[in-house]
XYZ file of C-alpha atoms in Angstrom:
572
model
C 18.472 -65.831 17.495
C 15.806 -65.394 14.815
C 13.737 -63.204 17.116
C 16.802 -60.737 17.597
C 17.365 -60.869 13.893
C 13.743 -59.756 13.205
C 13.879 -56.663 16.244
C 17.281 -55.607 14.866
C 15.410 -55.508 11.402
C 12.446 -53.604 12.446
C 14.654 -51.595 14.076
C 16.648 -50.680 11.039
C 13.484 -49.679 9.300
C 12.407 -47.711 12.325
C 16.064 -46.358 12.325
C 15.762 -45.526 8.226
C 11.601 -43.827 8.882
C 12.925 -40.987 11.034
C 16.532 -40.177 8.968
C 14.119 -40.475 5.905
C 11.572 -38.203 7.578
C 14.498 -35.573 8.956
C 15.893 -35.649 5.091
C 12.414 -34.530 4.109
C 12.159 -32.020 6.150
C 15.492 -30.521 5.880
C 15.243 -30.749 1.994
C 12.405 -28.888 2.430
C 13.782 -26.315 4.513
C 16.691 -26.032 1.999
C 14.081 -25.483 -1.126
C 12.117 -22.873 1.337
C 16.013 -21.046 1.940
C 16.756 -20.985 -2.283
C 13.793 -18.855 -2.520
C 15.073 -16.096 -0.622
C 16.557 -13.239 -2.623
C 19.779 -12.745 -0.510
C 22.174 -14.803 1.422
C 21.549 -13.713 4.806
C 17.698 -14.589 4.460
C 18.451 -18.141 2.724
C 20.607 -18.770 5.895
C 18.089 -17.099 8.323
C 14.690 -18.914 6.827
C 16.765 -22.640 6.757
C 17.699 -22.316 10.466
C 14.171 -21.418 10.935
C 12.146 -23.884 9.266
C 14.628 -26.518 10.528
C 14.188 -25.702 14.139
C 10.401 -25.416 13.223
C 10.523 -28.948 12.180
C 12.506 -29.999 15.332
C 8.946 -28.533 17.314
C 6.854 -31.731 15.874
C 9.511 -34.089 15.829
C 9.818 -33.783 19.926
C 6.583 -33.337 20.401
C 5.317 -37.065 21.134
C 7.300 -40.287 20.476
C 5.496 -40.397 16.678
C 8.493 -38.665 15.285
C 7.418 -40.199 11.757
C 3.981 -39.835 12.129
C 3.788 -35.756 13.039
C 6.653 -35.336 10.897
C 4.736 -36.470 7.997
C 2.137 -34.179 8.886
C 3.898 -31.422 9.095
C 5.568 -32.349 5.504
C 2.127 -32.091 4.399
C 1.052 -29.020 5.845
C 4.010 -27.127 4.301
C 3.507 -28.787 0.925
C -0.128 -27.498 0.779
C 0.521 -24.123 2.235
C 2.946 -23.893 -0.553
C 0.285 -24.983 -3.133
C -2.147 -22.739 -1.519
C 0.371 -19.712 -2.354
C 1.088 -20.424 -5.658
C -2.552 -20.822 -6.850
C -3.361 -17.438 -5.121
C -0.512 -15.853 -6.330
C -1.541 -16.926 -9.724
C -4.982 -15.771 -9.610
C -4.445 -12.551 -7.760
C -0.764 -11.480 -8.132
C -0.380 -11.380 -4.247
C 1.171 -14.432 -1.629
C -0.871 -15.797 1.283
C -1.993 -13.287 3.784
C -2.263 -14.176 7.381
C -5.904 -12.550 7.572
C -6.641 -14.989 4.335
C -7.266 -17.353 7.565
C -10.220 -15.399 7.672
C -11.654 -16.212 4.650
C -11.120 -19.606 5.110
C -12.586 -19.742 8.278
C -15.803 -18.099 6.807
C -15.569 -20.472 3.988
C -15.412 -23.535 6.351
C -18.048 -21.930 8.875
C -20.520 -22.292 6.034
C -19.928 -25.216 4.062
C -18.932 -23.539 1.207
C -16.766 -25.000 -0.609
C -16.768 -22.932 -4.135
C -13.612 -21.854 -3.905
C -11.778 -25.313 -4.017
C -14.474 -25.975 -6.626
C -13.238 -23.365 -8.657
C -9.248 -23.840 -8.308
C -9.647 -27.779 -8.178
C -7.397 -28.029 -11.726
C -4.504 -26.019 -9.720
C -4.842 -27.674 -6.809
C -4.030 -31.609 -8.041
C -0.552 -31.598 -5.942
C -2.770 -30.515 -2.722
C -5.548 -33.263 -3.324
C -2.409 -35.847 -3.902
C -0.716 -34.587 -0.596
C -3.995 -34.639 1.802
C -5.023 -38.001 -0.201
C -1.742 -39.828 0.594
C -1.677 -38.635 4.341
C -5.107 -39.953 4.574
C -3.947 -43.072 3.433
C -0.301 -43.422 5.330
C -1.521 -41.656 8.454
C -3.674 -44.774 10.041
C -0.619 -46.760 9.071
C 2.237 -45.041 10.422
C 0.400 -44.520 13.111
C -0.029 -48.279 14.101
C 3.929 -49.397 13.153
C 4.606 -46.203 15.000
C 2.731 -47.753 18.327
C 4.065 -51.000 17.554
C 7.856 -49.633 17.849
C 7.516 -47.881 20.449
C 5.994 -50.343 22.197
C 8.258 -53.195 21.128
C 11.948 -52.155 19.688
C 12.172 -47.924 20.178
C 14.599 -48.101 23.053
C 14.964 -43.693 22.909
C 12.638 -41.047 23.657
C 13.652 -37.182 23.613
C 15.868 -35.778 26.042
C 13.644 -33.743 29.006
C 13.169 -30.459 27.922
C 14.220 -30.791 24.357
C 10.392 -29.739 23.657
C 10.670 -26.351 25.114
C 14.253 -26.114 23.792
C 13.090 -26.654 20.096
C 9.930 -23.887 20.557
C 12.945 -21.518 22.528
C 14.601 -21.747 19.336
C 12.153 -21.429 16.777
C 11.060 -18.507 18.560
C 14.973 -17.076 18.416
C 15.570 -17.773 14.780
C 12.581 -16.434 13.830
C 12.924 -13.476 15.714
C 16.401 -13.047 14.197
C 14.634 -13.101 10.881
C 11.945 -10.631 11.623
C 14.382 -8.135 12.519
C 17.428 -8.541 9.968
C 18.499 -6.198 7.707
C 17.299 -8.533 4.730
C 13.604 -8.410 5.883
C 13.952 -4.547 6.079
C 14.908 -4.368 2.856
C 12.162 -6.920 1.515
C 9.779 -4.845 3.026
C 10.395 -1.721 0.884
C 8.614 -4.272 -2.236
C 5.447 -5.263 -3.321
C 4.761 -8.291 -4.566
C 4.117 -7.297 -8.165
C 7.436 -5.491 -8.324
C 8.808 -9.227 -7.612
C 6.686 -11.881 -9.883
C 9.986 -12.021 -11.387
C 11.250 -13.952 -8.083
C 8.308 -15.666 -7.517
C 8.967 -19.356 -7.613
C 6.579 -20.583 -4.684
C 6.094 -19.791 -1.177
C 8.409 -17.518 0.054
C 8.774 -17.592 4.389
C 10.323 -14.038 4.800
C 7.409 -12.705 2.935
C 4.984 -14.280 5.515
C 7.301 -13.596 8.452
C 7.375 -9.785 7.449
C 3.628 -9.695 6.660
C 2.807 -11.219 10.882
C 5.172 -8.552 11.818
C 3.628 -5.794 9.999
C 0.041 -6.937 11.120
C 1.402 -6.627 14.934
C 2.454 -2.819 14.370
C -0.307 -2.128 12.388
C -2.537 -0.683 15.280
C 0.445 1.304 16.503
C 1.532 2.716 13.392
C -1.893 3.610 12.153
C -2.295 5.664 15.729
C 0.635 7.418 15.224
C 0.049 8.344 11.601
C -3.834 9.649 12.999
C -1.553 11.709 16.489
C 0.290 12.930 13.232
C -2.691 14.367 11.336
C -3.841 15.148 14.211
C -1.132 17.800 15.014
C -1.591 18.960 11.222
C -5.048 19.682 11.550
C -6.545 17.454 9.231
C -8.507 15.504 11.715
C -11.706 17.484 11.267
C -14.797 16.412 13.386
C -18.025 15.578 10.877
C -19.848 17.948 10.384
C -23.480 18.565 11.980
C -26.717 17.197 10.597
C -27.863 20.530 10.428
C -24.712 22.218 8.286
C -25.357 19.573 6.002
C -27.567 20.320 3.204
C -27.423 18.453 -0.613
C -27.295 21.575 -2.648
C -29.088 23.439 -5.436
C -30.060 20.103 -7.076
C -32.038 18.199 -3.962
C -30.953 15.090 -2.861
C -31.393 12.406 -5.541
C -31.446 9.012 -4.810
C -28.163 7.299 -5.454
C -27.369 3.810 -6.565
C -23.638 2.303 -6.671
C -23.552 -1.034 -8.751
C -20.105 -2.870 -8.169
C -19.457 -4.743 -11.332
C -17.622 -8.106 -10.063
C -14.760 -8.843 -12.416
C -15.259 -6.205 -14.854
C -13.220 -4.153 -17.643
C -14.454 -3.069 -21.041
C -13.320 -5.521 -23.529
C -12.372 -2.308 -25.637
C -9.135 -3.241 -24.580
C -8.885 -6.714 -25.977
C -7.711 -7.061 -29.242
C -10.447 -9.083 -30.336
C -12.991 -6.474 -29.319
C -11.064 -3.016 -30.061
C -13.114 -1.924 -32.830
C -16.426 -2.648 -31.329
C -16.584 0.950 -28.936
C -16.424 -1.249 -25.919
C -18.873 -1.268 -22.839
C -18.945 2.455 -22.380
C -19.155 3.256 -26.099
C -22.172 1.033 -26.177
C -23.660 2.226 -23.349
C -23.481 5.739 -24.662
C -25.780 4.333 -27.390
C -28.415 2.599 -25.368
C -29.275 5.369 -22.294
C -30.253 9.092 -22.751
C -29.385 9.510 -19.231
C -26.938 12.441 -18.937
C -23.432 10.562 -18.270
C -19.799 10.955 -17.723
C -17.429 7.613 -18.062
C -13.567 6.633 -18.227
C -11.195 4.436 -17.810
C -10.338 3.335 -13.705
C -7.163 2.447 -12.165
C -7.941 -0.398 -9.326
C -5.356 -1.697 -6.842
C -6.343 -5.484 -7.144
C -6.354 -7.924 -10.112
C -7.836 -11.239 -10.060
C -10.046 -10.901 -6.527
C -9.696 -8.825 -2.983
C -13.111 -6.970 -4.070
C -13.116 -5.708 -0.275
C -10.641 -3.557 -1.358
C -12.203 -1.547 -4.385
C -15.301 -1.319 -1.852
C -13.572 0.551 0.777
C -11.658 2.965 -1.750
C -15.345 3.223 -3.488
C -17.127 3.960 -0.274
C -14.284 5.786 1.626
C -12.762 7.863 -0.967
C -8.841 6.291 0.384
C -6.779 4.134 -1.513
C -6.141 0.979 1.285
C -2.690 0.242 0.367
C -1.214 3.471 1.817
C -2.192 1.573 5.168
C 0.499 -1.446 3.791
C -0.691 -5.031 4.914
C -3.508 -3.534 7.114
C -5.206 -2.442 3.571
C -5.572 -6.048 2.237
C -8.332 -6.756 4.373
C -9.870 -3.441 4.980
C -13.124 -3.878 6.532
C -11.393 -6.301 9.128
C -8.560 -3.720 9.855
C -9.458 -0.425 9.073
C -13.176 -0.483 9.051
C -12.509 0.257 13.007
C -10.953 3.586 12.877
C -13.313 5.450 9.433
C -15.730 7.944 10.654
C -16.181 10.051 7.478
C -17.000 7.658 4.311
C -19.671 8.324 2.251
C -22.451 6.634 3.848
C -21.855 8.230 6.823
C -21.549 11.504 5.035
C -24.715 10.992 3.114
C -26.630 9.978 6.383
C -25.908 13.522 7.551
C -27.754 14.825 4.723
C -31.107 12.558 5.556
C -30.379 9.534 3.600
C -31.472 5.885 4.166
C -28.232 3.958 3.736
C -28.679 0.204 2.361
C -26.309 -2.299 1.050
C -27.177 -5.545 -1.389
C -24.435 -8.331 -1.424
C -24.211 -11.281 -2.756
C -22.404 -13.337 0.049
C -22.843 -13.574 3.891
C -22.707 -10.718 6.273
C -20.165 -11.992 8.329
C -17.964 -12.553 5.180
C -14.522 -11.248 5.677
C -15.863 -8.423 8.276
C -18.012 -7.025 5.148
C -21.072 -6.621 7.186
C -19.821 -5.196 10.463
C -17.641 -3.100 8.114
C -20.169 -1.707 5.881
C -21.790 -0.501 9.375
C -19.408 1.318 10.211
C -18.920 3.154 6.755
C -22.708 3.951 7.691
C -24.901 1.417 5.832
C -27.644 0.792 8.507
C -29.403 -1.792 6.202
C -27.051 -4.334 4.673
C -29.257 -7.104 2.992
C -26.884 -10.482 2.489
C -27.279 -13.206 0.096
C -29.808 -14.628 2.808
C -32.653 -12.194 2.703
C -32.492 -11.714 -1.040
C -36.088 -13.647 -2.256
C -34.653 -16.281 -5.493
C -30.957 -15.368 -5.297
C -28.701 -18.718 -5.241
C -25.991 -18.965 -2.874
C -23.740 -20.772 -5.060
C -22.148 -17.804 -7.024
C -21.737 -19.405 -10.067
C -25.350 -19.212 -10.773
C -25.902 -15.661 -9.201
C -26.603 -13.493 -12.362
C -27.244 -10.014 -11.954
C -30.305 -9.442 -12.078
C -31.363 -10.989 -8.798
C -29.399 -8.410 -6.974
C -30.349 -5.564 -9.403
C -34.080 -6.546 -8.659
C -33.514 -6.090 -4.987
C -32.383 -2.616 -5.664
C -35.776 -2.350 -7.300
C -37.592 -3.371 -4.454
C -36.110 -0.656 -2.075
C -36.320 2.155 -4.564
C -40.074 0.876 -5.501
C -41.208 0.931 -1.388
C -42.744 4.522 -0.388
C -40.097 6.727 1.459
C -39.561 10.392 2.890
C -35.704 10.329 2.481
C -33.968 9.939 -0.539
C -32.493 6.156 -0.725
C -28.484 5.242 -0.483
C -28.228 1.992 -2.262
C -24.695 -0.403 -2.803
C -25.114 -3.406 -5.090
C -22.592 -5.932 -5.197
C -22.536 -8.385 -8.330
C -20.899 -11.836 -8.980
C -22.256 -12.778 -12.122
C -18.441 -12.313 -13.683
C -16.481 -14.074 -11.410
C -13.091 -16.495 -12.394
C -12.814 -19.147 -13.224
C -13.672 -18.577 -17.101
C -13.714 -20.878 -19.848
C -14.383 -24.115 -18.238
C -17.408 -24.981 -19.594
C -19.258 -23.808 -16.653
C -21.877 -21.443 -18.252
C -23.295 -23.141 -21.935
C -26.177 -20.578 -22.241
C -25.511 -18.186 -24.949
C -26.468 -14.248 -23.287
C -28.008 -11.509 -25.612
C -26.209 -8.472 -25.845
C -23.537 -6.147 -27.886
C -20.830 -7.891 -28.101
C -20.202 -11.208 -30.438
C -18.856 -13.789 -28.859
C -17.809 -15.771 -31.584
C -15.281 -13.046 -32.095
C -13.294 -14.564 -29.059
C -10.165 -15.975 -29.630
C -9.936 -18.412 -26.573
C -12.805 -20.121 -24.075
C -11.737 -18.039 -21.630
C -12.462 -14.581 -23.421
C -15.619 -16.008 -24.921
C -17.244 -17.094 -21.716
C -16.183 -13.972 -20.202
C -17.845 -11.631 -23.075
C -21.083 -13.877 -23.015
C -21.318 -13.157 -19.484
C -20.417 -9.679 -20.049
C -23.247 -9.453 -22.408
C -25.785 -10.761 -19.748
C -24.833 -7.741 -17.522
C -24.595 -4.884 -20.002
C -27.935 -5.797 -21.086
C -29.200 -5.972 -16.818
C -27.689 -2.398 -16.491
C -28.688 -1.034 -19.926
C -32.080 -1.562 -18.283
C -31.573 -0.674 -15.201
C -30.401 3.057 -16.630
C -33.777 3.419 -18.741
C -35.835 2.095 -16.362
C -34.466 4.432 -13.084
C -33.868 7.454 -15.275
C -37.580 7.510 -16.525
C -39.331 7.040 -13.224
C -40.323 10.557 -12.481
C -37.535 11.171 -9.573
C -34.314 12.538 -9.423
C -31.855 10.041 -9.306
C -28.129 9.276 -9.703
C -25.973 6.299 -10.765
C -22.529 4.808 -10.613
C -21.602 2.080 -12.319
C -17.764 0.489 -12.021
C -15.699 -2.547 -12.472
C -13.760 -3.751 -9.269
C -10.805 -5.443 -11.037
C -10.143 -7.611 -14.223
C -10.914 -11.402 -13.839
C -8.271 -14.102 -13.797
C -7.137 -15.464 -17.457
C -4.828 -14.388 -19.552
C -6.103 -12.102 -21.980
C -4.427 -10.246 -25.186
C -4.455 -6.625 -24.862
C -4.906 -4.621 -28.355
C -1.263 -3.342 -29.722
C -2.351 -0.010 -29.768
C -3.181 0.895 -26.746
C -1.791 3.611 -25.351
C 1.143 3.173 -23.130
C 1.394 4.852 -19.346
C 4.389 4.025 -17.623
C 2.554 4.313 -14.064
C -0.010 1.591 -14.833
C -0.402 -1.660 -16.218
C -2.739 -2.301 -19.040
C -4.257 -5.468 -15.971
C -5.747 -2.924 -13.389
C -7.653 -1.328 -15.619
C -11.057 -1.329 -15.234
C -13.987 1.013 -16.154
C -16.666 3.856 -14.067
C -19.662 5.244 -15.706
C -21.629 8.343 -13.487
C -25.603 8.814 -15.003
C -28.081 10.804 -13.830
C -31.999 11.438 -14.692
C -31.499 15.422 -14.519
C -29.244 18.055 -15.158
C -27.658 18.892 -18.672
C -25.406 16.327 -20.257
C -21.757 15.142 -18.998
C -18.856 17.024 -20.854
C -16.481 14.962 -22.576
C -15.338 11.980 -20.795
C -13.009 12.385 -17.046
C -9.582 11.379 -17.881
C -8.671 8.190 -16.420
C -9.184 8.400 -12.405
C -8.044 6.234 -9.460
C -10.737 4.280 -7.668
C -10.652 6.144 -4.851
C -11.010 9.555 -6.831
C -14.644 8.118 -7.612
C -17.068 9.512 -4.326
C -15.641 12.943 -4.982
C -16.160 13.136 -8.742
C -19.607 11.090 -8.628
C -20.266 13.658 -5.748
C -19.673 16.626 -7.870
C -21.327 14.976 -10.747
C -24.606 14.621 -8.258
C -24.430 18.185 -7.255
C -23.985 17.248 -3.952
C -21.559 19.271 -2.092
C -17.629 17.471 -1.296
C -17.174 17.256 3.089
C -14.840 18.542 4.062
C -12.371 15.829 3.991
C -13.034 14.946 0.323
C -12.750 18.503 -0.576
C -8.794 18.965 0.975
C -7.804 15.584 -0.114
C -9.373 16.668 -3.896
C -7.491 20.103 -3.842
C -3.757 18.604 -2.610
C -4.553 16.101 -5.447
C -5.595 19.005 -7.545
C -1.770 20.300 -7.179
C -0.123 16.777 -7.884
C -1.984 16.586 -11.481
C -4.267 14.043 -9.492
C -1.493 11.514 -10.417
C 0.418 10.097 -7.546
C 3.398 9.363 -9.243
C 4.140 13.087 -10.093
C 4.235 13.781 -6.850
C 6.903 15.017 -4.682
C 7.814 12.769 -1.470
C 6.766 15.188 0.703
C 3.412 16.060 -1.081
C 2.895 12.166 -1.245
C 2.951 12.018 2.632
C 0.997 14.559 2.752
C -1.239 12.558 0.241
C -1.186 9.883 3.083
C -1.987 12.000 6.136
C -4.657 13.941 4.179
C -6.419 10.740 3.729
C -6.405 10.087 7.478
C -8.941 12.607 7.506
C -11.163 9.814 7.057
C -10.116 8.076 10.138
C-alpha cells in the first residue's frame, strides 16, 4: 500500500514537470505572438513556436529535460536580440552565426566581456540550466525507468517537424510578412519590445533568394548596358598628377564631437585638424548606414563606391555575400593603374569573410592582427598607433609602384565609460568638459587618435613624395550622447549616423571650401577626383545619374532611384 502511495506520488510530480514544462513553453510562445504587429502574424508565429516546441518534447522520453533546454535557448536568443538591438539599432541576423562562430573558433571572448552588464538574464538562464540539467536528467531516468508508463505515439516525431515545417511555411509566405518586409528596423524601434520571430523568419527567407534576386538585378543591368567589362591595364593611366601613394585610415567608432553639446564651441575634429596640418585638404560631414557596429559595412561602401543596403539583408554582411559577385572596387581599379594593394586590420583574416573579401575587392596583401609586430589582440588595448606604424613600415620599404594602403582602427570601440581606460590622452579636446563617463572616456580616447593622425598628416605630407590621404569615421559608438540644440535639422538623416571624412594631400593647391555633406559611398569618387586620378567608368555614370538627383537619394524619383540601384550593379 505505501509503495503504491509513493509511485502514485512521484507520478503526480512527474505528471505536474511536463504540464509545468508545456505551460512554459506555450507562455512563451504566447509572449513571442504579442510582439507581432498584426493579428494574422500573432496567430501565425504562436502556432509556430508551439509546434516548434512539440519537435523537442517528442524527441526522446526527457520531455522535461529537452524542454527545459529549449526554454533556455529561446530565453537567451531573446537576450541576445535585445542587447544587439540596443547597441546597433538592428535584430539578430542569421549570418551573425558567423561572427559567433569566428568568435568561438578563436577563444575570444571580448564581446561577452564587453556586454556582460546587459547580459545578467543570459548568465542567470545558462547558470540555472547548468545547475537543473544533471538533475532533471537523473529523476528524468529514474521515471522512466520506474513509474512513466507513456512514451510518444510512433511517428509523432516526424509529425511535429511536418508541422513546424507547415506553419512556418504559412508564415513565410503570408500577407503579414510581405508587408513587414517593406520596413527597416529603425523605422520600427517604436515596436521593438524583444525578439520578434517574423522578423527572423523573413530575414532566412530573404537570405535564400538573395543569390537569385541579385542575378536577376545583374541579367537586368545587363540588358541596360551598365555592365561594362574593366577596363585594360594599358587604357589605364593616373592622370596629369602621377600616381601618388594613397592611404585610407578607417576611424573605428568615430564622429566629431562638434556635434555634442558639450563640445560645440570647440571647432570639432575637423576644425582642429585644419589648424594642425598644412596639407592641402577638403573635409565634411558623412552620412553612414550603421550605428553602434557592422564596420564591414562602411568598408565595402568605402572600398566599392555602393551603398550595401540596396542589396536588403544580403548587405549586412557584405564581404560574406556580396564580396563574390564585385569586380570593379577600387583596389581592383587602382591595381590597373600599377598599384601595390595592402590592407592593415586589426582582427583575424578569416573574421566575418573580411580577408577573403578584401581579396576580392583587390587587396593582394592583407596583413591581420597576427603579423602586426607589438599589436595586442585584445582590442581594448589596441591604440592606434600600432596599426598606423604598420602603415609606416610599408610606405618606408623601397618600391617601384606607388603603394595602396587600408588601415583599420579599434582604438574607439563601445563599450565607453566603464572604467576601462584610466590613462588621461593628450590632445585638443578637454575632457573634463564631459558631462557623463561615457562622453569623457570617449573624448580622451578621441584625443589619443587625433593626436596619432595629426602626425601621421605632417609626417607623410613632408616626406618628399606625392601622396594622398583619407581619413573617415565608420559610425558613432554606442552611448547615449546629447546632441547640441542647434544643429541643423535634415529631415533625411538622423543627427546618430553622422560621422566625419577628411581628403589631404602633399601636392596640388589647397581644397576649396568644404564638400557638402556626402554619403559614404560617394567617398572613392570624390577622394578620386580630389587625387587627380581619373573616375572608371563605373564611378563616373553612377557620379553623373547622382549628379541629376542633387546627389541626395531622397529627391529622387522612383524610377531614377532604380536606376540608382542598377547603376551600382556596375560594380558587380
Amino acid at each position: 500500500m505505501k509503495s503504491s502511495v509513493l509511485r502514485g506520488l512521484w507520478l503526480g510530480i512527474d505528471i505536474l514537470a511536463l504540464a509545468a514544462t508545456v505551460s512554459a513553453l506555450m507562455y512563451i510562445a504566447f509572449t513571442f505572438a504579442a510582439r507581432e504587429l498584426a493579428l494574422t502574424g500573432q496567430v501565425l508565429v504562436f502556432l509556430s513556436i508551439a509546434m516548434l516546441s512539440s519537435v523537442p518534447l517528442l524527441m526522446t522520453r526527457y520531455h522535461v529535460l529537452c524542454g527545459v533546454i529549449f526554454i533556455a535557448l529561446l530565453v537567451s536568443i531573446d537576450q541576445i536580440d535585445q542587447v544587439k538591438f540596443a547597441a546597433t539599432l538592428t535584430r539578430l541576423h542569421p549570418s551573425d552565426w558567423f561572427v559567433a562562430t569566428h568568435f568561438m573558433r578563436d577563444f575570444d571572448y571580448s564581446i561577452a566581456v564587453q556586454y556582460h552588464r546587459q547580459l545578467r538574464v543570459l548568465h542567470w538562464a545558462l547558470g540555472i540550466l547548468a545547475v537543473a540539467a544533471p538533475i532533471l536528467w537523473a529523476c528524468e531516468r529514474a521515471a522512466i525507468r520506474n513509474i512513466r508508463p507513456w512514451r510518444a505515439p510512433a511517428g509523432s516525431f516526424a509529425a511535429a517537424i511536418v508541422a513546424t515545417f507547415m506553419c512556418f511555411t504559412a508564415l513565410l509566405h503570408s500577407q503579414y510578412l510581405r508587408a513587414l518586409a517593406g520596413f527597416h528596423d529603425a523605422d520600427l524601434q517604436w515596436a521593438y519590445n524583444g525578439l520578434r520571430i517574423s522578423s527572423v523568419v523573413l530575414q532566412v527567407g530573404q537570405l535564400t533568394r538573395m543569390d537569385r534576386e541579385i542575378k536577376s538585378l545583374q541579367a537586368e543591368a545587363r540588358d541596360f548596358g551598365l555592365l561594362l567589362a574593366p577596363a585594360s591595364a594599358t587604357a589605364a593611366t593616373c592622370g596629369t598628377a602621377g600616381c601618388p601613394d594613397i592611404v585610407i585610415v578607417h576611424l573605428e567608432s568615430v564622429f566629431d564631437p562638434v556635434l555634442l553639446a558639450d563640445y560645440r564651441a570647440t571647432g570639432g575634429y575637423l576644425g582642429q585638424m585644419e589648424k594642425k596640418s598644412s596639407a592641402a585638404s577638403k573635409s565634411g560631414l558623412l552620412r553612414v548606414h550603421t550605428w553602434g557596429g557592422a564596420s564591414w559595412i562602411s568598408e565595402f561602401a568605402v572600398l566599392c563606391g555602393v551603398d550595401p543596403t540596396i542589396f536588403g539583408l544580403a548587405g549586412a554582411q557584405p564581404h560574406l555575400n556580396l564580396s563574390r559577385y564585385v569586380k570593379n572596387c577600387l583596389p581592383n581599379y587602382l591595381k590597373r593603374l600599377g598599384y601595390e594593394t595592402h590592407a592593415v586590420y586589426t582582427s583575424y583574416w578569416n573574421f566575418v569573410g573580411v580577408g577573403a573579401g578584401f581579396e576580392r575587392y583587390g587587396i593582394d596583401d592583407f596583413i591581420d592582427i597576427r603579423r602586426i609586430k607589438g599589436a595586442p589582440t585584445d582590442w581594448r588595448l589596441q591604440r592606434d598607433k600600432f596599426f598606423i606604424d604598420e602603415a609606416r613600415r610599408i610606405l618606408a620599404q623601397p618600391s617601384r609602384q606607388p603603394r595602396f594602403i587600408f588601415v583599420s582602427t579599434n582604438w574607439n570601440h563601445s563599450p565607453h565609460g566603464q572604467g576601462s581606460h584610466l590613462e588621461t590622452y593628450p590632445g585638443p579636446f578637454d575632457i573634463g568638459k564631459a558631462s557623463d563617463g561615457s562622453t569623457r572616456d570617449y573624448v580622451n580616447r578621441l584625443n589619443d587618435t587625433f593626436t596619432e593622425m595629426a602626425k601621421l598628416e605632417r609626417d607623410l605630407t613632408a616626406r618628399g613624395k606625392p601622396i594622398v590621404m583619407l581619413f573617415y569615421g565608420d559610425h558613432h559608438p554606442a552611448f547615449v550622447k546629447k546632441y547640441a540644440p542647434d544643429l541643423p535639422a535634415d529631415p533625411y538623416v538622423r543627427t546618430d549616423v553622422l560621422t566625419f571624412y577628411r581628403f589631404a594631400r602633399s601636392y596640388g593647391p589647397a581644397g576649396a571650401s568644404p564638400h557638402a555633406t556626402l554619403w559614404i559611398e560617394e567617398l572613392p569618387t570624390r577622394f578620386l577626383e580630389f587625387a587627380g586620378i581619373p573616375l572608371p567608368p563605373a564611378m563616373a555614370t553612377i557620379r553623373a545619374l547622382r549628379e541629376k538627383c542633387n546627389n541626395t537619394d531622397a529627391r529622387c524619383p522612383r524610377s531614377e532611384e532604380h536606376t540608382s540601384e542598377l547603376q551600382s550593379l556596375a560594380y558587380l
